[in-house]
PDB file of C-alpha atoms and ligand atoms in Angstrom:
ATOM      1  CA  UNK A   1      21.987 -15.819 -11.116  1.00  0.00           C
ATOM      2  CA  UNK A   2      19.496 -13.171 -10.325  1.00  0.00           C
ATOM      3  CA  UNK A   3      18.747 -10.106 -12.842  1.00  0.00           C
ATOM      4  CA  UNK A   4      17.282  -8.275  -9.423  1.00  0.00           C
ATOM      5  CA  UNK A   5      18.465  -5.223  -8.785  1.00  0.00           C
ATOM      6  CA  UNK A   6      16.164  -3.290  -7.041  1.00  0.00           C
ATOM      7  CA  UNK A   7      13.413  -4.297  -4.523  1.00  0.00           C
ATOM      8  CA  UNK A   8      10.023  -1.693  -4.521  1.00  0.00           C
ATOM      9  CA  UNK A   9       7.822  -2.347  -1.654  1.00  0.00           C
ATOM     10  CA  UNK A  10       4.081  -1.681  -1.067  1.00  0.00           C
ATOM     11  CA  UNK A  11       3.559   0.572   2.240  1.00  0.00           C
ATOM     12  CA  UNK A  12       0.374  -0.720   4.014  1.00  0.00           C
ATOM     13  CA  UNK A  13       0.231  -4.678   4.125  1.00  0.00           C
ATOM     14  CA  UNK A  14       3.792  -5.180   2.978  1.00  0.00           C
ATOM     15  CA  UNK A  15       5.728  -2.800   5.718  1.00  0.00           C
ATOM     16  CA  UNK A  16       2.993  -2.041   8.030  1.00  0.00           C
ATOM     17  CA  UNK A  17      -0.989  -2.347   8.796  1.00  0.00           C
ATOM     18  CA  UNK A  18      -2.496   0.812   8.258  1.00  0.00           C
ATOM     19  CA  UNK A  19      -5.511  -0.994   6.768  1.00  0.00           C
ATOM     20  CA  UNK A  20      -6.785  -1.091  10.641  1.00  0.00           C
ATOM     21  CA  UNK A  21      -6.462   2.651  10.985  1.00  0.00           C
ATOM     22  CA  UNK A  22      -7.743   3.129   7.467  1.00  0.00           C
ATOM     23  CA  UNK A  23     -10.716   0.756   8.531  1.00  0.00           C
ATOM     24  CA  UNK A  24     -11.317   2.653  11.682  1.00  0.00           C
ATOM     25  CA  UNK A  25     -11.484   5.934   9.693  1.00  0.00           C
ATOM     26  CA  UNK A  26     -14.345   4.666   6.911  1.00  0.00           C
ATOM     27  CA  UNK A  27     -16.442   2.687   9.748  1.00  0.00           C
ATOM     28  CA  UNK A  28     -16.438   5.876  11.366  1.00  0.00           C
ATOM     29  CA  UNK A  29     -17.710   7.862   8.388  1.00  0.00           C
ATOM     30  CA  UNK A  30     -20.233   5.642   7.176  1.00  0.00           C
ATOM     31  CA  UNK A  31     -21.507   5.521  10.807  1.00  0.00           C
ATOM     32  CA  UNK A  32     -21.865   9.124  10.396  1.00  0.00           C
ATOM     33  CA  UNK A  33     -23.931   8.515   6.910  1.00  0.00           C
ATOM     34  CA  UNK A  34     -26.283   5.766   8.777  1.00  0.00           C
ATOM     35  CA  UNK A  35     -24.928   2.749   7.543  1.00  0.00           C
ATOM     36  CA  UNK A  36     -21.725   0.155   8.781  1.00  0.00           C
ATOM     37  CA  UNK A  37     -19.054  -1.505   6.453  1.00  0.00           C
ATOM     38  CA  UNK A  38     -18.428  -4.958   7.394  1.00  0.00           C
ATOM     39  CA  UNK A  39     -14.080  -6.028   7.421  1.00  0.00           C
ATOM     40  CA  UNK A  40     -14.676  -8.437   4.303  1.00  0.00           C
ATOM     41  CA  UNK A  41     -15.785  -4.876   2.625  1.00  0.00           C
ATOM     42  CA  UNK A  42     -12.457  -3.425   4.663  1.00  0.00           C
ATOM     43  CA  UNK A  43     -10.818  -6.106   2.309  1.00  0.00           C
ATOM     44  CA  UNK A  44     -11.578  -4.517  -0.993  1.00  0.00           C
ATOM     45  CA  UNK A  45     -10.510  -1.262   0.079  1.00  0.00           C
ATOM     46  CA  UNK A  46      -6.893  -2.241   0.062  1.00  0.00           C
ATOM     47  CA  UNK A  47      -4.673  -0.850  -2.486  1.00  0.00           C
ATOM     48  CA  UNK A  48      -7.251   1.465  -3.501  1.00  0.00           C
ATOM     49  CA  UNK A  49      -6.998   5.349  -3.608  1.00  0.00           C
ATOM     50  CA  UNK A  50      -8.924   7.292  -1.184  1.00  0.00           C
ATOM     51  CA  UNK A  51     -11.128   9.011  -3.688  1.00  0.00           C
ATOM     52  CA  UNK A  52     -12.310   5.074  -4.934  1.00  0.00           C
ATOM     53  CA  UNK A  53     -12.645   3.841  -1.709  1.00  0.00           C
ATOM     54  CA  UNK A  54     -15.361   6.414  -0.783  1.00  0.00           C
ATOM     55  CA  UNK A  55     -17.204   5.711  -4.218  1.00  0.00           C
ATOM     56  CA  UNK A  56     -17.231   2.212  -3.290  1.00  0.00           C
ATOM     57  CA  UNK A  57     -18.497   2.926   0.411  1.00  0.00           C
ATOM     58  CA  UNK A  58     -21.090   5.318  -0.599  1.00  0.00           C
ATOM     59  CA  UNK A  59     -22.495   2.825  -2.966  1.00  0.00           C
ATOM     60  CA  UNK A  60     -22.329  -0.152  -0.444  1.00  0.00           C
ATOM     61  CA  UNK A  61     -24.448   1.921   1.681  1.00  0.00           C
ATOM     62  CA  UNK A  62     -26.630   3.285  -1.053  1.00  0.00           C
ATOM     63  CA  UNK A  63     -25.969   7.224  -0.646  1.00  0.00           C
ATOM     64  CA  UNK A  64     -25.562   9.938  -3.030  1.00  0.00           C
ATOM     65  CA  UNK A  65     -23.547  12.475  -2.813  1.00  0.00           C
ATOM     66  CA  UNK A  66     -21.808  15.370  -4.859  1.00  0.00           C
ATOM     67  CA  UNK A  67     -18.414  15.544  -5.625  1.00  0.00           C
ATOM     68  CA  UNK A  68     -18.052  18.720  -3.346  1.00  0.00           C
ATOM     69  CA  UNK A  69     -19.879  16.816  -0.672  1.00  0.00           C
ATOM     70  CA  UNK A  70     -17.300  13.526  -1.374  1.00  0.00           C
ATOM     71  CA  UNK A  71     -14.446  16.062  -1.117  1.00  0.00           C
ATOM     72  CA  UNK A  72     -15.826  17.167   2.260  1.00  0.00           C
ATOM     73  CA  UNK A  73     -16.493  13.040   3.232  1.00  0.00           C
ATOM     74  CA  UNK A  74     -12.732  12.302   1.663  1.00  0.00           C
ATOM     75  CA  UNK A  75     -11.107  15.309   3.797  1.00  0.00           C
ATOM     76  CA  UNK A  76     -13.033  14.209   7.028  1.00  0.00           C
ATOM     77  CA  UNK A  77     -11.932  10.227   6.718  1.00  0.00           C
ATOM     78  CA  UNK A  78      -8.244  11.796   6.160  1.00  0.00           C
ATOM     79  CA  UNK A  79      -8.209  14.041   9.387  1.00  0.00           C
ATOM     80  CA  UNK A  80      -9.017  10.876  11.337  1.00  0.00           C
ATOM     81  CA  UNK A  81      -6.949   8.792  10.122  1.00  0.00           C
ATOM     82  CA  UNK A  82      -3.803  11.128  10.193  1.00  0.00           C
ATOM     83  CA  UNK A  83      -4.587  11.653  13.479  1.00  0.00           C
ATOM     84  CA  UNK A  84      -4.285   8.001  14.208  1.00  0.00           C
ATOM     85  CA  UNK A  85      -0.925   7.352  11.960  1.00  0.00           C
ATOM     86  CA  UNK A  86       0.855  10.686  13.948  1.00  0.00           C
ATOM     87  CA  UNK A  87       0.428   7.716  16.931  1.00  0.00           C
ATOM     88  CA  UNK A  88       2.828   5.283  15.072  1.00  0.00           C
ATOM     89  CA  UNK A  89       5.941   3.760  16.225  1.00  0.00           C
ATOM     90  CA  UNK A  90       8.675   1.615  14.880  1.00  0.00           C
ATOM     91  CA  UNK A  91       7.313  -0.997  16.862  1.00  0.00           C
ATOM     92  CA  UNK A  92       4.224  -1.765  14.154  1.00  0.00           C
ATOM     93  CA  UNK A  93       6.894  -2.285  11.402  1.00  0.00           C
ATOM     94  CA  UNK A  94       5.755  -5.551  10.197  1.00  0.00           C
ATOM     95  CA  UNK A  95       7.909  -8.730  11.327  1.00  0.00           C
ATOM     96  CA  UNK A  96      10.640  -8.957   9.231  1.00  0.00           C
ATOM     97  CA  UNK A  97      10.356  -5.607   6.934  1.00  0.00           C
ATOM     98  CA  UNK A  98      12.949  -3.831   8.618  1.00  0.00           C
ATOM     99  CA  UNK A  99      15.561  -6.635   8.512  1.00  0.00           C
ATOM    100  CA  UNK A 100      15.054  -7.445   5.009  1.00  0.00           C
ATOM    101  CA  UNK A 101      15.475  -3.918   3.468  1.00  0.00           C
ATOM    102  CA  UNK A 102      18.947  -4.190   5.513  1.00  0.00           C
ATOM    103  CA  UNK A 103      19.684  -7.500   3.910  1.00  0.00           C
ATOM    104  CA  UNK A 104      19.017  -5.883   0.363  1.00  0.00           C
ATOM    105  CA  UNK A 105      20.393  -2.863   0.980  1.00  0.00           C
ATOM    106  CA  UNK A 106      23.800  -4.567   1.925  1.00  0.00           C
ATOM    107  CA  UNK A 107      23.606  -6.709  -0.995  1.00  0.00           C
ATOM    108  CA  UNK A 108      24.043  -3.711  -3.261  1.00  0.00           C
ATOM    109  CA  UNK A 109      20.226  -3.801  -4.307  1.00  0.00           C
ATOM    110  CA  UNK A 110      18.434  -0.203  -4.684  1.00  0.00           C
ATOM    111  CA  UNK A 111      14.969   0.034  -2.846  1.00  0.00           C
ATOM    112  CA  UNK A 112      11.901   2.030  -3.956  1.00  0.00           C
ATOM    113  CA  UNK A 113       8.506   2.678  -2.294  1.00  0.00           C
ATOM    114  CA  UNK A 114       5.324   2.612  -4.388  1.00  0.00           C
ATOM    115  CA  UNK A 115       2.184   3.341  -2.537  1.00  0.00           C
ATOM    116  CA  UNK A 116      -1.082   4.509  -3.756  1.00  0.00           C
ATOM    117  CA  UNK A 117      -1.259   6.253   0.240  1.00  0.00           C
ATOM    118  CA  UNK A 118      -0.895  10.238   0.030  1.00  0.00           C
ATOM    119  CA  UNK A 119       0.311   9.659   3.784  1.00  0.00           C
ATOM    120  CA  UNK A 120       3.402   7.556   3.061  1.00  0.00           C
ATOM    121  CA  UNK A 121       6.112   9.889   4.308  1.00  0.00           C
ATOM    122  CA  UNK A 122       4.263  10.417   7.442  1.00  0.00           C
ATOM    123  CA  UNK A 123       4.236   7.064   8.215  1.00  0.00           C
ATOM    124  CA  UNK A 124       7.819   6.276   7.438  1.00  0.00           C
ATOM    125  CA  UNK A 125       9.167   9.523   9.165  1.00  0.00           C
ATOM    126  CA  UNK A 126       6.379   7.338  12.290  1.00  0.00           C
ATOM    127  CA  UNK A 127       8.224   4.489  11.788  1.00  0.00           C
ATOM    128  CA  UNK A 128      11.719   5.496  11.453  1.00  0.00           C
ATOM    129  CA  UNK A 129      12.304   3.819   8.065  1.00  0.00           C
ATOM    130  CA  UNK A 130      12.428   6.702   5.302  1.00  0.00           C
ATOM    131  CA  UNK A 131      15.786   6.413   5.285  1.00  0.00           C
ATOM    132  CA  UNK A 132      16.314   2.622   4.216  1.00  0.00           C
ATOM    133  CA  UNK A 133      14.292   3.699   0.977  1.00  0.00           C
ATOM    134  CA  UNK A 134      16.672   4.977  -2.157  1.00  0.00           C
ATOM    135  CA  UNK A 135      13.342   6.228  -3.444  1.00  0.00           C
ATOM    136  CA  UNK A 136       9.378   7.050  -2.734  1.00  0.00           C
ATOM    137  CA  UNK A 137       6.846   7.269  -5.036  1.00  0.00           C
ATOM    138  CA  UNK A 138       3.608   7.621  -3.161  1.00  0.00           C
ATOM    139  CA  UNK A 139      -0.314   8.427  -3.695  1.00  0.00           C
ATOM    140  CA  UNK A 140       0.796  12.679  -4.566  1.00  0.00           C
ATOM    141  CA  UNK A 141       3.178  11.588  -7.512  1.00  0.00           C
ATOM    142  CA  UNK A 142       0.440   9.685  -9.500  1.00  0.00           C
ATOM    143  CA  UNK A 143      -2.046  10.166 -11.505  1.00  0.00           C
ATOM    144  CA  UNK A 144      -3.181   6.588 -12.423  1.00  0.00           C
ATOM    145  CA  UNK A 145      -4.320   3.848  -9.385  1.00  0.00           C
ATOM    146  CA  UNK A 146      -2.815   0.245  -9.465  1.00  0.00           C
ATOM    147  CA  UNK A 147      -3.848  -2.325 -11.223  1.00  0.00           C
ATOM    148  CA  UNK A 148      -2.325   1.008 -14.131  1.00  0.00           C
ATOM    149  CA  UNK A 149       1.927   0.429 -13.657  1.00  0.00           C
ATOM    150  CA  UNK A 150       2.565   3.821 -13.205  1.00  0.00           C
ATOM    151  CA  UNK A 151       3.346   3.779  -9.455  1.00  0.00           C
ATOM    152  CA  UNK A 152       6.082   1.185 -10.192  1.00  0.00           C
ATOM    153  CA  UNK A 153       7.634   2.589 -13.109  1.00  0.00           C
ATOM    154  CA  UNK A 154       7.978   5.492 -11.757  1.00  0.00           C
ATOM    155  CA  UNK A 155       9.862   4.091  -8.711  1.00  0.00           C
ATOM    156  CA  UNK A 156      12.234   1.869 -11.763  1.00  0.00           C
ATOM    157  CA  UNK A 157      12.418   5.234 -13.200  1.00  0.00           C
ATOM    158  CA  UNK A 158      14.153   7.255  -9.683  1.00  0.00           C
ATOM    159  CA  UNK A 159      16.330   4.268  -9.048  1.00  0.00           C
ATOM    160  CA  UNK A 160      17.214   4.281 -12.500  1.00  0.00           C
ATOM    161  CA  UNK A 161      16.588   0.251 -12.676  1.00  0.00           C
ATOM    162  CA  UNK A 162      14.826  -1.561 -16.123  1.00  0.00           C
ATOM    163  CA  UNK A 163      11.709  -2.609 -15.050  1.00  0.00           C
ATOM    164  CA  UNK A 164      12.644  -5.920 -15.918  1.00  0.00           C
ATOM    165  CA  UNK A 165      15.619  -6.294 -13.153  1.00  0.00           C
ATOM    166  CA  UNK A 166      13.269  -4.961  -9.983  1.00  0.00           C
ATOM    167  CA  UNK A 167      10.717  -7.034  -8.012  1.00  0.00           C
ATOM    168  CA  UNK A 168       7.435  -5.550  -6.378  1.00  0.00           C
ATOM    169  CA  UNK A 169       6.090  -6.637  -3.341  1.00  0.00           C
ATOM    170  CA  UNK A 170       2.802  -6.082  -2.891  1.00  0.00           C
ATOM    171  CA  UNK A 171      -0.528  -7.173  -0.613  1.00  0.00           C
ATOM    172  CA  UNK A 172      -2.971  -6.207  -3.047  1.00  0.00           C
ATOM    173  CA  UNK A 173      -4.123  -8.056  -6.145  1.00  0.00           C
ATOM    174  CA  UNK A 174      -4.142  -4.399  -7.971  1.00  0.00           C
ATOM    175  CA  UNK A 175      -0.496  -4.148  -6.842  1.00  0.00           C
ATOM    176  CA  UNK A 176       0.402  -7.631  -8.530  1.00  0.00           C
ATOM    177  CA  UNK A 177      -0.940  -7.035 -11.447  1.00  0.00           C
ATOM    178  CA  UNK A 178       0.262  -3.181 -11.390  1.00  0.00           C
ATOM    179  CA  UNK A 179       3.584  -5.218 -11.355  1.00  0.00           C
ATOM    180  CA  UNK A 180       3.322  -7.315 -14.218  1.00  0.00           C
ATOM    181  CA  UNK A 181       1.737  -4.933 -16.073  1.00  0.00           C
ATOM    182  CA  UNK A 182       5.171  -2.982 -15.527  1.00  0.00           C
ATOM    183  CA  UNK A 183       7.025  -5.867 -16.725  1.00  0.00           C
ATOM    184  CA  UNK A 184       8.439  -6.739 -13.081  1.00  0.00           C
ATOM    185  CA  UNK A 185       8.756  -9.473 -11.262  1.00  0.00           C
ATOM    186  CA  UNK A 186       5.756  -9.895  -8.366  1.00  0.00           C
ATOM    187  CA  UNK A 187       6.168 -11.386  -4.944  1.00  0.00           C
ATOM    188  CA  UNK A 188       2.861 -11.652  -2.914  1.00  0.00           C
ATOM    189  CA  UNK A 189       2.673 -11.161   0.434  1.00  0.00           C
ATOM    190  CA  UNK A 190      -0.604 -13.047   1.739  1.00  0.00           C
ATOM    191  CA  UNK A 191      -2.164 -16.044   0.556  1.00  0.00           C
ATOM    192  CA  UNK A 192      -1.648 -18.017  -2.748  1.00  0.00           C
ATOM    193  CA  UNK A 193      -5.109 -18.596  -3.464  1.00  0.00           C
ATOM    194  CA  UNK A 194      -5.662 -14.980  -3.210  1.00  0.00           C
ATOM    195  CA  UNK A 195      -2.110 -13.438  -5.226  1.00  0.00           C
ATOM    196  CA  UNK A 196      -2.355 -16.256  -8.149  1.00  0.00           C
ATOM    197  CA  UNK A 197      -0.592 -13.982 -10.206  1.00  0.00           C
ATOM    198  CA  UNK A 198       2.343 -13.516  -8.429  1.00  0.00           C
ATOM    199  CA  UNK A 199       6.022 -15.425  -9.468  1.00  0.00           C
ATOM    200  CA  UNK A 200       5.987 -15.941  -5.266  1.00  0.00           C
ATOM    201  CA  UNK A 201       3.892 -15.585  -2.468  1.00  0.00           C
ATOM    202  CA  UNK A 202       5.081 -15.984   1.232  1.00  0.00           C
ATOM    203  CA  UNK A 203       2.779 -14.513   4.611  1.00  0.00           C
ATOM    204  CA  UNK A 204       5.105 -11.617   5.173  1.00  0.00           C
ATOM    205  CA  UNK A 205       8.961 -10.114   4.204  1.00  0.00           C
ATOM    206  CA  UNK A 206      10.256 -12.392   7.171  1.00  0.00           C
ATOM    207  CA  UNK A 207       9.803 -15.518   5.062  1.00  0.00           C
ATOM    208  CA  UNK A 208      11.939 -13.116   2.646  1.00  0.00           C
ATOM    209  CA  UNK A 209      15.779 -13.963   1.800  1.00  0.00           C
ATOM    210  CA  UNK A 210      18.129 -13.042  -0.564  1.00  0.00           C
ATOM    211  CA  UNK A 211      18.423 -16.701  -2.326  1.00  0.00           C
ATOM    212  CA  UNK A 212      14.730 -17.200  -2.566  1.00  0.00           C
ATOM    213  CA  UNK A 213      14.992 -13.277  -4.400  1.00  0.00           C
ATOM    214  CA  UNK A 214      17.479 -14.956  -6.828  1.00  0.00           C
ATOM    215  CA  UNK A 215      15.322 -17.805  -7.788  1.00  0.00           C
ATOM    216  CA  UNK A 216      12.401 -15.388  -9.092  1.00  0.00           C
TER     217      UNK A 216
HETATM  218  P1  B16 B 301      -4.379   7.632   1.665  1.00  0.00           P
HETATM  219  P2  B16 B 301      -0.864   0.998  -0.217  1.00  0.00           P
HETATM  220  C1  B16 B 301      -3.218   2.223   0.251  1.00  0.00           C
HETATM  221  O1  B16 B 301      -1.885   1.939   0.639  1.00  0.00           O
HETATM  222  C2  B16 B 301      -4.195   1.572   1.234  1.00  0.00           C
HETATM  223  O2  B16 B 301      -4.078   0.158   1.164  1.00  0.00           O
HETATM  224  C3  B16 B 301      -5.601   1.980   0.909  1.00  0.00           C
HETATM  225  O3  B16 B 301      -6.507   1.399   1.823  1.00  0.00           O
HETATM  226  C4  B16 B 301      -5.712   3.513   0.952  1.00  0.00           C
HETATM  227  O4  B16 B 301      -7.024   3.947   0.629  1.00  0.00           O
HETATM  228  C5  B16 B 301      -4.689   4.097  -0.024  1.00  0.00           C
HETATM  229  O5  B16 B 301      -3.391   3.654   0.316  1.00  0.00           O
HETATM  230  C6  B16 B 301      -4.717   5.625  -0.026  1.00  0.00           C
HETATM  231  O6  B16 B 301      -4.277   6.086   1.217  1.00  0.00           O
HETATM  232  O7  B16 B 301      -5.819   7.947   1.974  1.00  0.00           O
HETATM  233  O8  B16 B 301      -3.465   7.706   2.861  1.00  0.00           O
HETATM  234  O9  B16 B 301      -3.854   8.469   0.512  1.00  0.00           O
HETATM  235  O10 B16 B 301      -1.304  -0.419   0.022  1.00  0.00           O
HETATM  236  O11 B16 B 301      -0.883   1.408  -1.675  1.00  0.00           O
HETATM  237  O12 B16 B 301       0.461   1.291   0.450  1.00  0.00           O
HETATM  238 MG1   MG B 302      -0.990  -2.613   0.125  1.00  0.00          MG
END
C-alpha cells in the first residue's frame, strides 16, 4: 500500500516546454552581448532561477557586467519571454500531464506545484490548468533555488501533507535532489542515466499511473 498522498509537479519539463521559449529568450540576449549559447548550454539552464542563469551565460560568453546592468539584462530576457508564454495554449500541455493530475485528483490525492519560474501562474492561467492544482508554490514564494528543499516543503506545507507521504516530479537533477533533500519521494521525468537519483524515472507523466505511484 502506498503512503502517497499528494503529487507536486515541476512546471517546465514535467507539464510543459517552456525551456524552448526560455532558450529563445537567452539566445536572443547573448546575441545582443556578441556571443551565442549553444542548446547543450540551454541544458544546464533548466531548473535554474533567472538571476543564475544569466550569471552562468555571462560567464560562458566571458562578459562583465554590474548587478544594475544584470537587472537591466534579467528584465529584458523576461519581457521576451512573457511575451512568448502570453501565446500559450492548452494544446502544449505535455502528453499525458493533464490526464494524470485527473487520475490523482480522483483518487483523493492533493496536488502541489513547485517551480523555481516567477511566470508559473501565467502559464497555467495559458494553459487552462491552474485549477487542477490544490496548491502553487512558484519562483516569487522562495527564497532558496533547488537543489535547497524549500520549494517542495513549502508546497507539503499548503497541502498540509508530511513530506514523507508526497512524491515530486521533476526534469531537473536540482529538482531530484531538491526532493530528497525534502525527504520525498522523486520520480524523474527524462532519462535514467541522467535522474540516477530518482526512486523512478519514465520519459513523461503519460507513462504515469496510479499503481506504478503505489510501488514508489
Ligand atoms: P522565470 P521549473 C524553471 O522552471 C526553468 O526550467 C528555468 O529555465 C527558468 O530559468 C526558471 O524556471 C525561472 O523562470 O524566469 O520564469 O522566473 O523547471 O522550475 O518549472
Ligand atoms: Mg523543470
Amino acid at each position: 500500500m502506498s503512503i502517497i498522498k499528494a503529487c507536486i509537479f515541476d512546471l517546465d519539463g514535467v507539464i510543459v516546454d517552456t525551456a524552448v521559449y526560455h532558450y529563445k529568450a537567452w539566445k536572443r540576449l547573448a546575441n545582443e552581448l556578441g556571443f551565442d549559447i549553444s542548446e547543450e548550454q540551454n541544458e544546464q539552464l533548466k531548473g535554474v532561477s533567472r538571476v543564475r542563469s544569466l550569471e552562468l551565460i555571462l560567464q560562458w560568453g566571458h562578459v562583465t557586467k554590474t548587478e544594475a546592468e544584470q537587472e537591466e539584462l534579467a528584465a529584458k530576457k523576461n519581457e521576451w519571454y512573457v511575451e512568448m508564454i502570453s501565446h500559450m495554449t492548452p494544446a502544449e500541455i505535455l502528453p499525458g500531464a493533464k490526464e494524470f493530475l485527473e487520475t490523482c485528483r480522483a483518487a483523493g490525492l492533493k496536488t502541489a506545484l513547485g517551480s523555481a519560474s516567477k511566470n508559473s501562474m501565467t502559464i497555467l492561467d495559458k494553459i487552462n490548468l491552474a485549477g487542477l492544482f490544490d496548491a502553487v508554490i512558484d519562483g516569487n514564494m522562495v527564497s532558496k533555488p533547488k537543489p535547497d528543499p524549500e520549494v517542495f516543503l513549502k508546497g507539503a506545507e499548503a497541502l498540509n501533507i508530511a513530506p514523507a507521504d508526497c512524491v515530486v516530479f521533476e526534469d531537473a537533477i536540482a529538482g531530484i535532489e531538491a526532493a530528497k533533500n525534502g525527504g520525498m519521494k522523486a520520480v524523474g521525468i527524462g532519462s535514467p542515466n541522467v535522474l540516477t537519483e530518482a526512486d523512478l524515472v519514465v520519459s513523461g507523466l503519460n507513462e504515469m499511473s496510479l499503481e506504478k505511484l503505489s510501488m514508489l
